[in-house]
């Protein structure tokens, strides 16, 4: 009997699932039900160039696709997205509903609501508008829908330079306001805990002047403003009339939070003293993050800038956790709380970043995982700070005892110990300087070819761009790619392909001027920066390189390998805003050379 009931239940669930699939795109309003997940049934059209208008969409000039992936994020994209869904009101009375978009950072939202006369009313939302223009004073985006009896078709257009995360819900108006009070209660509790912990540790810092507490307070403050902004409250309460400022600062708060988290970890864990190598790694990561922050803010488009801030979370979280584990293993017991707290924060930040980037399905828990992680983090780090003070006090007592014992030794032994210490410090300092210099050199070099790498190429190209703009000198670039490289790998193996890449790099480095800059910027792709060269001079250099490559032969395992390359040449134009435009022009010329038959130069 029990087995029969289970089989009937399974059949019923399958039928319901099939029924839901068959009616994709339609929400049937039910008596007594107060909320519906619109994103479960929407049909979607991607508009890559954001050029479609409502007439194109509503007249069927474009084909909608059902959207049933379960991941309600399109990640960081320049595209606009159109959504279509149908609401079926089977009752004879109109229902007062509310369309809710939970994400607070969406830039431009257009809601197309059908009217009784047959047309559509357009409601404009988004944080590109001043907060006062919203229909409801709420950090989320709300649109009132008067759903008439029968079936009504609604349209949405969403575009955002932040992650296009679009959980969409339909609520009974009164039920939404009741639910929203619970949500505000959650945020009030959460921000209250963070602010209490911030003030508590600030008082301890004022009492002890222990800088660990100062940086912990700065870390909590950075998290607070970041989370306060991403949930829409800073726009609502701090700068409601500055939508441009709100949009530009979202990612800056993310960078600032990660910056303060790493600095706090370095101070708390005393990495400069306990783990010098890890300390250097953390410092290099800090410099890279600050550089990425400023460069993308200054030169990249907003989508790239915003994506960079979120993607750095995938690096900073495990890096700080590893640093804590290594310090703990080195004999610093206070680090154990730091490691456990970091793991909670790491998991929370990682899940939230994965959700925002579109790699995980959206849910309230996954989207707010970073908040749950930070609650564990603030509690455990407070314990860690207290444990650290205890450990340092015991350490000081041991040190004082050791000093007293050392004073009892003879002056000769003390002098010898001093001499030995100075020698060790001098040797260690020399080793550290050598390791630092070598690390800096290796960070600029491509390991396979000995040419410069893409990162250093970007740095040099940025400086050259600024120089030529200041001095009005010509600047040209050659971009070239080894022809039919995949066939070389397929026929002779990847080791043979590596030999071909090294040969191409060697020919290039030996054939250009000392002031020219050769870099490997991709698998088999190279770029050469030619300061002071015009387009004609650069094209002549490219032709000479092409002939050298064409006549170059290498031997691999007794087999003679010959190869060719296609070259693209471009000169910096007055209209170019960055060196990336010059690189793009050279790449376009290179692909033109390939399309014309390969083994040639296009300029």
PDB file of C-alpha atoms in Angstrom, residues 289-531:
ATOM      1  CA  UNK A 289      44.638  44.906  -7.124  1.00  0.00           C
ATOM      2  CA  UNK A 290      45.148  48.654  -6.679  1.00  0.00           C
ATOM      3  CA  UNK A 291      46.574  48.862 -10.210  1.00  0.00           C
ATOM      4  CA  UNK A 292      43.592  46.936 -11.601  1.00  0.00           C
ATOM      5  CA  UNK A 293      41.243  49.169  -9.632  1.00  0.00           C
ATOM      6  CA  UNK A 294      42.737  52.420 -10.932  1.00  0.00           C
ATOM      7  CA  UNK A 295      43.499  51.280 -14.482  1.00  0.00           C
ATOM      8  CA  UNK A 296      40.063  49.791 -15.124  1.00  0.00           C
ATOM      9  CA  UNK A 297      38.443  52.819 -13.514  1.00  0.00           C
ATOM     10  CA  UNK A 298      40.449  55.168 -15.729  1.00  0.00           C
ATOM     11  CA  UNK A 299      40.697  53.281 -19.006  1.00  0.00           C
ATOM     12  CA  UNK A 300      38.293  50.325 -19.170  1.00  0.00           C
ATOM     13  CA  UNK A 301      34.579  50.474 -19.859  1.00  0.00           C
ATOM     14  CA  UNK A 302      32.301  50.169 -16.799  1.00  0.00           C
ATOM     15  CA  UNK A 303      31.415  46.513 -17.446  1.00  0.00           C
ATOM     16  CA  UNK A 304      35.070  45.426 -17.398  1.00  0.00           C
ATOM     17  CA  UNK A 305      35.772  47.585 -14.353  1.00  0.00           C
ATOM     18  CA  UNK A 306      32.853  46.143 -12.400  1.00  0.00           C
ATOM     19  CA  UNK A 307      33.668  42.547 -13.389  1.00  0.00           C
ATOM     20  CA  UNK A 308      37.298  42.990 -12.303  1.00  0.00           C
ATOM     21  CA  UNK A 309      36.279  43.951  -8.780  1.00  0.00           C
ATOM     22  CA  UNK A 310      34.095  40.861  -8.359  1.00  0.00           C
ATOM     23  CA  UNK A 311      36.577  38.450  -9.976  1.00  0.00           C
ATOM     24  CA  UNK A 312      39.328  39.558  -7.586  1.00  0.00           C
ATOM     25  CA  UNK A 313      37.214  38.043  -4.788  1.00  0.00           C
ATOM     26  CA  UNK A 314      38.065  34.611  -6.196  1.00  0.00           C
ATOM     27  CA  UNK A 315      41.753  35.380  -5.557  1.00  0.00           C
ATOM     28  CA  UNK A 316      41.836  37.394  -2.359  1.00  0.00           C
ATOM     29  CA  UNK A 317      39.671  35.021  -0.275  1.00  0.00           C
ATOM     30  CA  UNK A 318      41.791  31.859  -0.662  1.00  0.00           C
ATOM     31  CA  UNK A 319      44.999  33.899  -0.452  1.00  0.00           C
ATOM     32  CA  UNK A 320      44.192  35.271   3.007  1.00  0.00           C
ATOM     33  CA  UNK A 321      43.009  31.846   4.176  1.00  0.00           C
ATOM     34  CA  UNK A 322      46.295  30.256   3.050  1.00  0.00           C
ATOM     35  CA  UNK A 323      48.283  33.007   4.805  1.00  0.00           C
ATOM     36  CA  UNK A 324      46.398  32.356   8.032  1.00  0.00           C
ATOM     37  CA  UNK A 325      46.970  28.612   7.802  1.00  0.00           C
ATOM     38  CA  UNK A 326      50.714  29.019   7.196  1.00  0.00           C
ATOM     39  CA  UNK A 327      51.095  31.414  10.135  1.00  0.00           C
ATOM     40  CA  UNK A 328      49.122  29.022  12.349  1.00  0.00           C
ATOM     41  CA  UNK A 329      51.345  26.158  11.273  1.00  0.00           C
ATOM     42  CA  UNK A 330      54.436  28.266  12.006  1.00  0.00           C
ATOM     43  CA  UNK A 331      53.477  28.398  15.688  1.00  0.00           C
ATOM     44  CA  UNK A 332      51.187  31.422  16.133  1.00  0.00           C
ATOM     45  CA  UNK A 333      48.146  29.976  17.989  1.00  0.00           C
ATOM     46  CA  UNK A 334      45.977  33.095  17.598  1.00  0.00           C
ATOM     47  CA  UNK A 335      45.867  32.373  13.865  1.00  0.00           C
ATOM     48  CA  UNK A 336      43.564  29.401  14.415  1.00  0.00           C
ATOM     49  CA  UNK A 337      40.556  31.690  14.951  1.00  0.00           C
ATOM     50  CA  UNK A 338      41.638  33.729  11.937  1.00  0.00           C
ATOM     51  CA  UNK A 339      41.722  30.616   9.740  1.00  0.00           C
ATOM     52  CA  UNK A 340      38.256  29.465  10.825  1.00  0.00           C
ATOM     53  CA  UNK A 341      36.852  32.988  10.409  1.00  0.00           C
ATOM     54  CA  UNK A 342      38.534  33.345   7.019  1.00  0.00           C
ATOM     55  CA  UNK A 343      37.060  30.070   5.843  1.00  0.00           C
ATOM     56  CA  UNK A 344      33.568  31.286   6.751  1.00  0.00           C
ATOM     57  CA  UNK A 345      34.166  34.599   5.014  1.00  0.00           C
ATOM     58  CA  UNK A 346      35.869  32.820   2.101  1.00  0.00           C
ATOM     59  CA  UNK A 347      32.954  30.468   1.508  1.00  0.00           C
ATOM     60  CA  UNK A 348      30.384  33.258   1.870  1.00  0.00           C
ATOM     61  CA  UNK A 349      32.202  35.702  -0.420  1.00  0.00           C
ATOM     62  CA  UNK A 350      32.921  32.954  -2.955  1.00  0.00           C
ATOM     63  CA  UNK A 351      29.266  31.835  -3.111  1.00  0.00           C
ATOM     64  CA  UNK A 352      28.019  35.422  -3.449  1.00  0.00           C
ATOM     65  CA  UNK A 353      30.593  36.197  -6.161  1.00  0.00           C
ATOM     66  CA  UNK A 354      29.651  33.000  -8.023  1.00  0.00           C
ATOM     67  CA  UNK A 355      25.979  33.983  -7.838  1.00  0.00           C
ATOM     68  CA  UNK A 356      26.582  37.557  -8.998  1.00  0.00           C
ATOM     69  CA  UNK A 357      28.814  36.353 -11.857  1.00  0.00           C
ATOM     70  CA  UNK A 358      26.169  33.931 -13.094  1.00  0.00           C
ATOM     71  CA  UNK A 359      27.954  30.686 -12.227  1.00  0.00           C
ATOM     72  CA  UNK A 360      25.482  29.605  -9.500  1.00  0.00           C
ATOM     73  CA  UNK A 361      21.675  29.673  -9.296  1.00  0.00           C
ATOM     74  CA  UNK A 362      20.236  32.702  -7.535  1.00  0.00           C
ATOM     75  CA  UNK A 363      18.636  32.270  -4.138  1.00  0.00           C
ATOM     76  CA  UNK A 364      18.327  34.522  -1.115  1.00  0.00           C
ATOM     77  CA  UNK A 365      20.853  32.369   0.766  1.00  0.00           C
ATOM     78  CA  UNK A 366      23.430  32.220  -2.049  1.00  0.00           C
ATOM     79  CA  UNK A 367      23.122  35.938  -2.840  1.00  0.00           C
ATOM     80  CA  UNK A 368      23.485  36.948   0.823  1.00  0.00           C
ATOM     81  CA  UNK A 369      26.059  34.248   1.695  1.00  0.00           C
ATOM     82  CA  UNK A 370      28.751  36.897   2.192  1.00  0.00           C
ATOM     83  CA  UNK A 371      26.636  38.439   4.965  1.00  0.00           C
ATOM     84  CA  UNK A 372      26.266  35.126   6.775  1.00  0.00           C
ATOM     85  CA  UNK A 373      29.997  34.569   6.396  1.00  0.00           C
ATOM     86  CA  UNK A 374      30.851  38.009   7.775  1.00  0.00           C
ATOM     87  CA  UNK A 375      28.709  37.413  10.879  1.00  0.00           C
ATOM     88  CA  UNK A 376      30.809  34.347  11.668  1.00  0.00           C
ATOM     89  CA  UNK A 377      33.886  36.317  10.697  1.00  0.00           C
ATOM     90  CA  UNK A 378      33.315  39.254  13.076  1.00  0.00           C
ATOM     91  CA  UNK A 379      32.635  36.971  16.044  1.00  0.00           C
ATOM     92  CA  UNK A 380      35.646  34.716  15.497  1.00  0.00           C
ATOM     93  CA  UNK A 381      38.001  37.566  14.643  1.00  0.00           C
ATOM     94  CA  UNK A 382      37.059  39.295  17.882  1.00  0.00           C
ATOM     95  CA  UNK A 383      38.056  36.102  19.683  1.00  0.00           C
ATOM     96  CA  UNK A 384      41.200  35.974  17.588  1.00  0.00           C
ATOM     97  CA  UNK A 385      42.155  39.515  18.577  1.00  0.00           C
ATOM     98  CA  UNK A 386      41.696  38.702  22.257  1.00  0.00           C
ATOM     99  CA  UNK A 387      43.704  35.502  21.861  1.00  0.00           C
ATOM    100  CA  UNK A 388      46.414  37.449  20.052  1.00  0.00           C
ATOM    101  CA  UNK A 389      46.765  39.911  22.947  1.00  0.00           C
ATOM    102  CA  UNK A 390      47.079  36.989  25.384  1.00  0.00           C
ATOM    103  CA  UNK A 391      49.707  35.318  23.234  1.00  0.00           C
ATOM    104  CA  UNK A 392      51.697  38.521  22.787  1.00  0.00           C
ATOM    105  CA  UNK A 393      51.604  39.192  26.546  1.00  0.00           C
ATOM    106  CA  UNK A 394      53.011  35.733  27.252  1.00  0.00           C
ATOM    107  CA  UNK A 395      55.534  36.259  24.484  1.00  0.00           C
ATOM    108  CA  UNK A 396      56.622  39.553  26.055  1.00  0.00           C
ATOM    109  CA  UNK A 397      57.048  37.880  29.434  1.00  0.00           C
ATOM    110  CA  UNK A 398      59.252  35.231  27.885  1.00  0.00           C
ATOM    111  CA  UNK A 399      61.211  37.901  26.045  1.00  0.00           C
ATOM    112  CA  UNK A 400      61.759  39.916  29.237  1.00  0.00           C
ATOM    113  CA  UNK A 401      63.002  36.813  31.033  1.00  0.00           C
ATOM    114  CA  UNK A 402      65.374  36.089  28.172  1.00  0.00           C
ATOM    115  CA  UNK A 403      66.703  39.653  28.310  1.00  0.00           C
ATOM    116  CA  UNK A 404      67.436  39.337  32.035  1.00  0.00           C
ATOM    117  CA  UNK A 405      69.283  36.080  31.443  1.00  0.00           C
ATOM    118  CA  UNK A 406      71.251  37.596  28.590  1.00  0.00           C
ATOM    119  CA  UNK A 407      72.389  40.490  30.828  1.00  0.00           C
ATOM    120  CA  UNK A 408      73.963  37.947  33.159  1.00  0.00           C
ATOM    121  CA  UNK A 409      76.249  36.699  30.406  1.00  0.00           C
ATOM    122  CA  UNK A 410      79.712  38.084  29.822  1.00  0.00           C
ATOM    123  CA  UNK A 411      80.299  41.102  27.610  1.00  0.00           C
ATOM    124  CA  UNK A 412      82.350  38.992  25.257  1.00  0.00           C
ATOM    125  CA  UNK A 413      79.501  36.584  24.609  1.00  0.00           C
ATOM    126  CA  UNK A 414      77.092  39.470  24.122  1.00  0.00           C
ATOM    127  CA  UNK A 415      79.396  41.108  21.607  1.00  0.00           C
ATOM    128  CA  UNK A 416      79.817  37.829  19.752  1.00  0.00           C
ATOM    129  CA  UNK A 417      76.070  37.332  19.622  1.00  0.00           C
ATOM    130  CA  UNK A 418      75.663  40.873  18.307  1.00  0.00           C
ATOM    131  CA  UNK A 419      78.230  40.300  15.580  1.00  0.00           C
ATOM    132  CA  UNK A 420      76.595  37.019  14.551  1.00  0.00           C
ATOM    133  CA  UNK A 421      73.183  38.632  14.484  1.00  0.00           C
ATOM    134  CA  UNK A 422      74.377  41.478  12.302  1.00  0.00           C
ATOM    135  CA  UNK A 423      75.966  39.025   9.900  1.00  0.00           C
ATOM    136  CA  UNK A 424      72.811  36.902   9.688  1.00  0.00           C
ATOM    137  CA  UNK A 425      70.618  39.964   9.204  1.00  0.00           C
ATOM    138  CA  UNK A 426      72.935  41.259   6.499  1.00  0.00           C
ATOM    139  CA  UNK A 427      72.948  37.920   4.678  1.00  0.00           C
ATOM    140  CA  UNK A 428      69.206  37.532   5.031  1.00  0.00           C
ATOM    141  CA  UNK A 429      68.611  41.066   3.758  1.00  0.00           C
ATOM    142  CA  UNK A 430      70.807  40.393   0.746  1.00  0.00           C
ATOM    143  CA  UNK A 431      68.902  37.170   0.039  1.00  0.00           C
ATOM    144  CA  UNK A 432      65.562  38.913   0.342  1.00  0.00           C
ATOM    145  CA  UNK A 433      66.659  41.717  -1.977  1.00  0.00           C
ATOM    146  CA  UNK A 434      67.935  39.196  -4.497  1.00  0.00           C
ATOM    147  CA  UNK A 435      64.693  37.177  -4.312  1.00  0.00           C
ATOM    148  CA  UNK A 436      62.640  40.338  -4.695  1.00  0.00           C
ATOM    149  CA  UNK A 437      64.627  41.475  -7.726  1.00  0.00           C
ATOM    150  CA  UNK A 438      64.361  38.020  -9.316  1.00  0.00           C
ATOM    151  CA  UNK A 439      60.615  37.863  -8.646  1.00  0.00           C
ATOM    152  CA  UNK A 440      60.148  41.277 -10.229  1.00  0.00           C
ATOM    153  CA  UNK A 441      62.163  40.217 -13.268  1.00  0.00           C
ATOM    154  CA  UNK A 442      60.327  36.913 -13.678  1.00  0.00           C
ATOM    155  CA  UNK A 443      56.953  38.637 -13.319  1.00  0.00           C
ATOM    156  CA  UNK A 444      57.733  40.502 -16.541  1.00  0.00           C
ATOM    157  CA  UNK A 445      59.119  37.627 -18.618  1.00  0.00           C
ATOM    158  CA  UNK A 446      57.260  34.935 -20.562  1.00  0.00           C
ATOM    159  CA  UNK A 447      58.748  31.677 -19.257  1.00  0.00           C
ATOM    160  CA  UNK A 448      58.669  29.815 -22.586  1.00  0.00           C
ATOM    161  CA  UNK A 449      60.164  32.386 -24.949  1.00  0.00           C
ATOM    162  CA  UNK A 450      62.092  34.850 -22.796  1.00  0.00           C
ATOM    163  CA  UNK A 451      60.103  37.662 -24.400  1.00  0.00           C
ATOM    164  CA  UNK A 452      58.121  40.050 -22.245  1.00  0.00           C
ATOM    165  CA  UNK A 453      54.668  38.896 -21.091  1.00  0.00           C
ATOM    166  CA  UNK A 454      51.216  40.408 -21.614  1.00  0.00           C
ATOM    167  CA  UNK A 455      51.061  42.102 -18.211  1.00  0.00           C
ATOM    168  CA  UNK A 456      54.356  43.942 -18.646  1.00  0.00           C
ATOM    169  CA  UNK A 457      53.438  44.743 -22.251  1.00  0.00           C
ATOM    170  CA  UNK A 458      50.281  46.491 -20.982  1.00  0.00           C
ATOM    171  CA  UNK A 459      52.346  48.531 -18.501  1.00  0.00           C
ATOM    172  CA  UNK A 460      54.941  49.622 -21.089  1.00  0.00           C
ATOM    173  CA  UNK A 461      52.293  50.317 -23.739  1.00  0.00           C
ATOM    174  CA  UNK A 462      50.355  52.493 -21.282  1.00  0.00           C
ATOM    175  CA  UNK A 463      53.489  54.534 -20.520  1.00  0.00           C
ATOM    176  CA  UNK A 464      54.381  54.854 -24.213  1.00  0.00           C
ATOM    177  CA  UNK A 465      50.829  55.960 -24.993  1.00  0.00           C
ATOM    178  CA  UNK A 466      51.092  58.755 -22.410  1.00  0.00           C
ATOM    179  CA  UNK A 467      54.550  59.740 -23.695  1.00  0.00           C
ATOM    180  CA  UNK A 468      53.553  60.062 -27.352  1.00  0.00           C
ATOM    181  CA  UNK A 469      50.415  61.975 -26.436  1.00  0.00           C
ATOM    182  CA  UNK A 470      52.612  64.410 -24.492  1.00  0.00           C
ATOM    183  CA  UNK A 471      55.416  64.745 -27.061  1.00  0.00           C
ATOM    184  CA  UNK A 472      53.333  64.210 -30.253  1.00  0.00           C
ATOM    185  CA  UNK A 473      55.635  61.477 -31.560  1.00  0.00           C
ATOM    186  CA  UNK A 474      54.469  58.617 -33.792  1.00  0.00           C
ATOM    187  CA  UNK A 475      53.814  55.200 -32.274  1.00  0.00           C
ATOM    188  CA  UNK A 476      53.171  52.024 -34.258  1.00  0.00           C
ATOM    189  CA  UNK A 477      52.463  48.419 -33.380  1.00  0.00           C
ATOM    190  CA  UNK A 478      52.938  45.079 -35.122  1.00  0.00           C
ATOM    191  CA  UNK A 479      50.711  42.155 -34.216  1.00  0.00           C
ATOM    192  CA  UNK A 480      51.567  38.756 -35.687  1.00  0.00           C
ATOM    193  CA  UNK A 481      50.345  35.233 -35.286  1.00  0.00           C
ATOM    194  CA  UNK A 482      51.902  31.915 -36.391  1.00  0.00           C
ATOM    195  CA  UNK A 483      49.923  30.475 -39.303  1.00  0.00           C
ATOM    196  CA  UNK A 484      48.268  27.051 -39.032  1.00  0.00           C
ATOM    197  CA  UNK A 485      49.713  26.612 -35.544  1.00  0.00           C
ATOM    198  CA  UNK A 486      47.081  24.053 -34.593  1.00  0.00           C
ATOM    199  CA  UNK A 487      48.257  21.760 -37.407  1.00  0.00           C
ATOM    200  CA  UNK A 488      51.799  21.913 -36.034  1.00  0.00           C
ATOM    201  CA  UNK A 489      50.545  20.845 -32.607  1.00  0.00           C
ATOM    202  CA  UNK A 490      48.305  18.149 -34.094  1.00  0.00           C
ATOM    203  CA  UNK A 491      50.966  16.706 -36.418  1.00  0.00           C
ATOM    204  CA  UNK A 492      54.094  16.979 -34.270  1.00  0.00           C
ATOM    205  CA  UNK A 493      52.875  17.511 -30.706  1.00  0.00           C
ATOM    206  CA  UNK A 494      52.775  20.451 -28.311  1.00  0.00           C
ATOM    207  CA  UNK A 495      56.504  20.254 -27.610  1.00  0.00           C
ATOM    208  CA  UNK A 496      57.149  20.921 -31.287  1.00  0.00           C
ATOM    209  CA  UNK A 497      54.686  23.805 -31.160  1.00  0.00           C
ATOM    210  CA  UNK A 498      56.649  25.265 -28.227  1.00  0.00           C
ATOM    211  CA  UNK A 499      59.848  25.100 -30.297  1.00  0.00           C
ATOM    212  CA  UNK A 500      58.119  26.988 -33.114  1.00  0.00           C
ATOM    213  CA  UNK A 501      56.907  29.677 -30.683  1.00  0.00           C
ATOM    214  CA  UNK A 502      60.412  30.056 -29.237  1.00  0.00           C
ATOM    215  CA  UNK A 503      61.885  30.330 -32.728  1.00  0.00           C
ATOM    216  CA  UNK A 504      59.401  33.054 -33.665  1.00  0.00           C
ATOM    217  CA  UNK A 505      60.232  34.965 -30.476  1.00  0.00           C
ATOM    218  CA  UNK A 506      63.986  34.624 -31.069  1.00  0.00           C
ATOM    219  CA  UNK A 507      63.711  35.902 -34.645  1.00  0.00           C
ATOM    220  CA  UNK A 508      61.612  38.863 -33.520  1.00  0.00           C
ATOM    221  CA  UNK A 509      63.886  39.902 -30.637  1.00  0.00           C
ATOM    222  CA  UNK A 510      67.022  39.729 -32.802  1.00  0.00           C
ATOM    223  CA  UNK A 511      65.525  41.602 -35.765  1.00  0.00           C
ATOM    224  CA  UNK A 512      64.121  44.748 -34.175  1.00  0.00           C
ATOM    225  CA  UNK A 513      65.706  47.863 -32.649  1.00  0.00           C
ATOM    226  CA  UNK A 514      66.775  48.071 -29.007  1.00  0.00           C
ATOM    227  CA  UNK A 515      64.001  50.564 -28.278  1.00  0.00           C
ATOM    228  CA  UNK A 516      61.340  48.270 -29.775  1.00  0.00           C
ATOM    229  CA  UNK A 517      59.362  46.132 -27.348  1.00  0.00           C
ATOM    230  CA  UNK A 518      58.591  42.487 -28.192  1.00  0.00           C
ATOM    231  CA  UNK A 519      56.015  40.630 -26.096  1.00  0.00           C
ATOM    232  CA  UNK A 520      54.152  37.353 -26.267  1.00  0.00           C
ATOM    233  CA  UNK A 521      50.539  38.312 -25.578  1.00  0.00           C
ATOM    234  CA  UNK A 522      48.807  35.011 -26.304  1.00  0.00           C
ATOM    235  CA  UNK A 523      49.431  31.372 -27.189  1.00  0.00           C
ATOM    236  CA  UNK A 524      51.086  31.897 -30.570  1.00  0.00           C
ATOM    237  CA  UNK A 525      50.416  35.631 -30.831  1.00  0.00           C
ATOM    238  CA  UNK A 526      53.066  38.344 -30.446  1.00  0.00           C
ATOM    239  CA  UNK A 527      52.980  42.131 -30.362  1.00  0.00           C
ATOM    240  CA  UNK A 528      55.805  44.554 -31.085  1.00  0.00           C
ATOM    241  CA  UNK A 529      55.649  48.179 -29.939  1.00  0.00           C
ATOM    242  CA  UNK A 530      57.692  50.537 -32.150  1.00  0.00           C
ATOM    243  CA  UNK A 531      58.143  53.999 -30.532  1.00  0.00           C
TER     244      UNK A 531
END
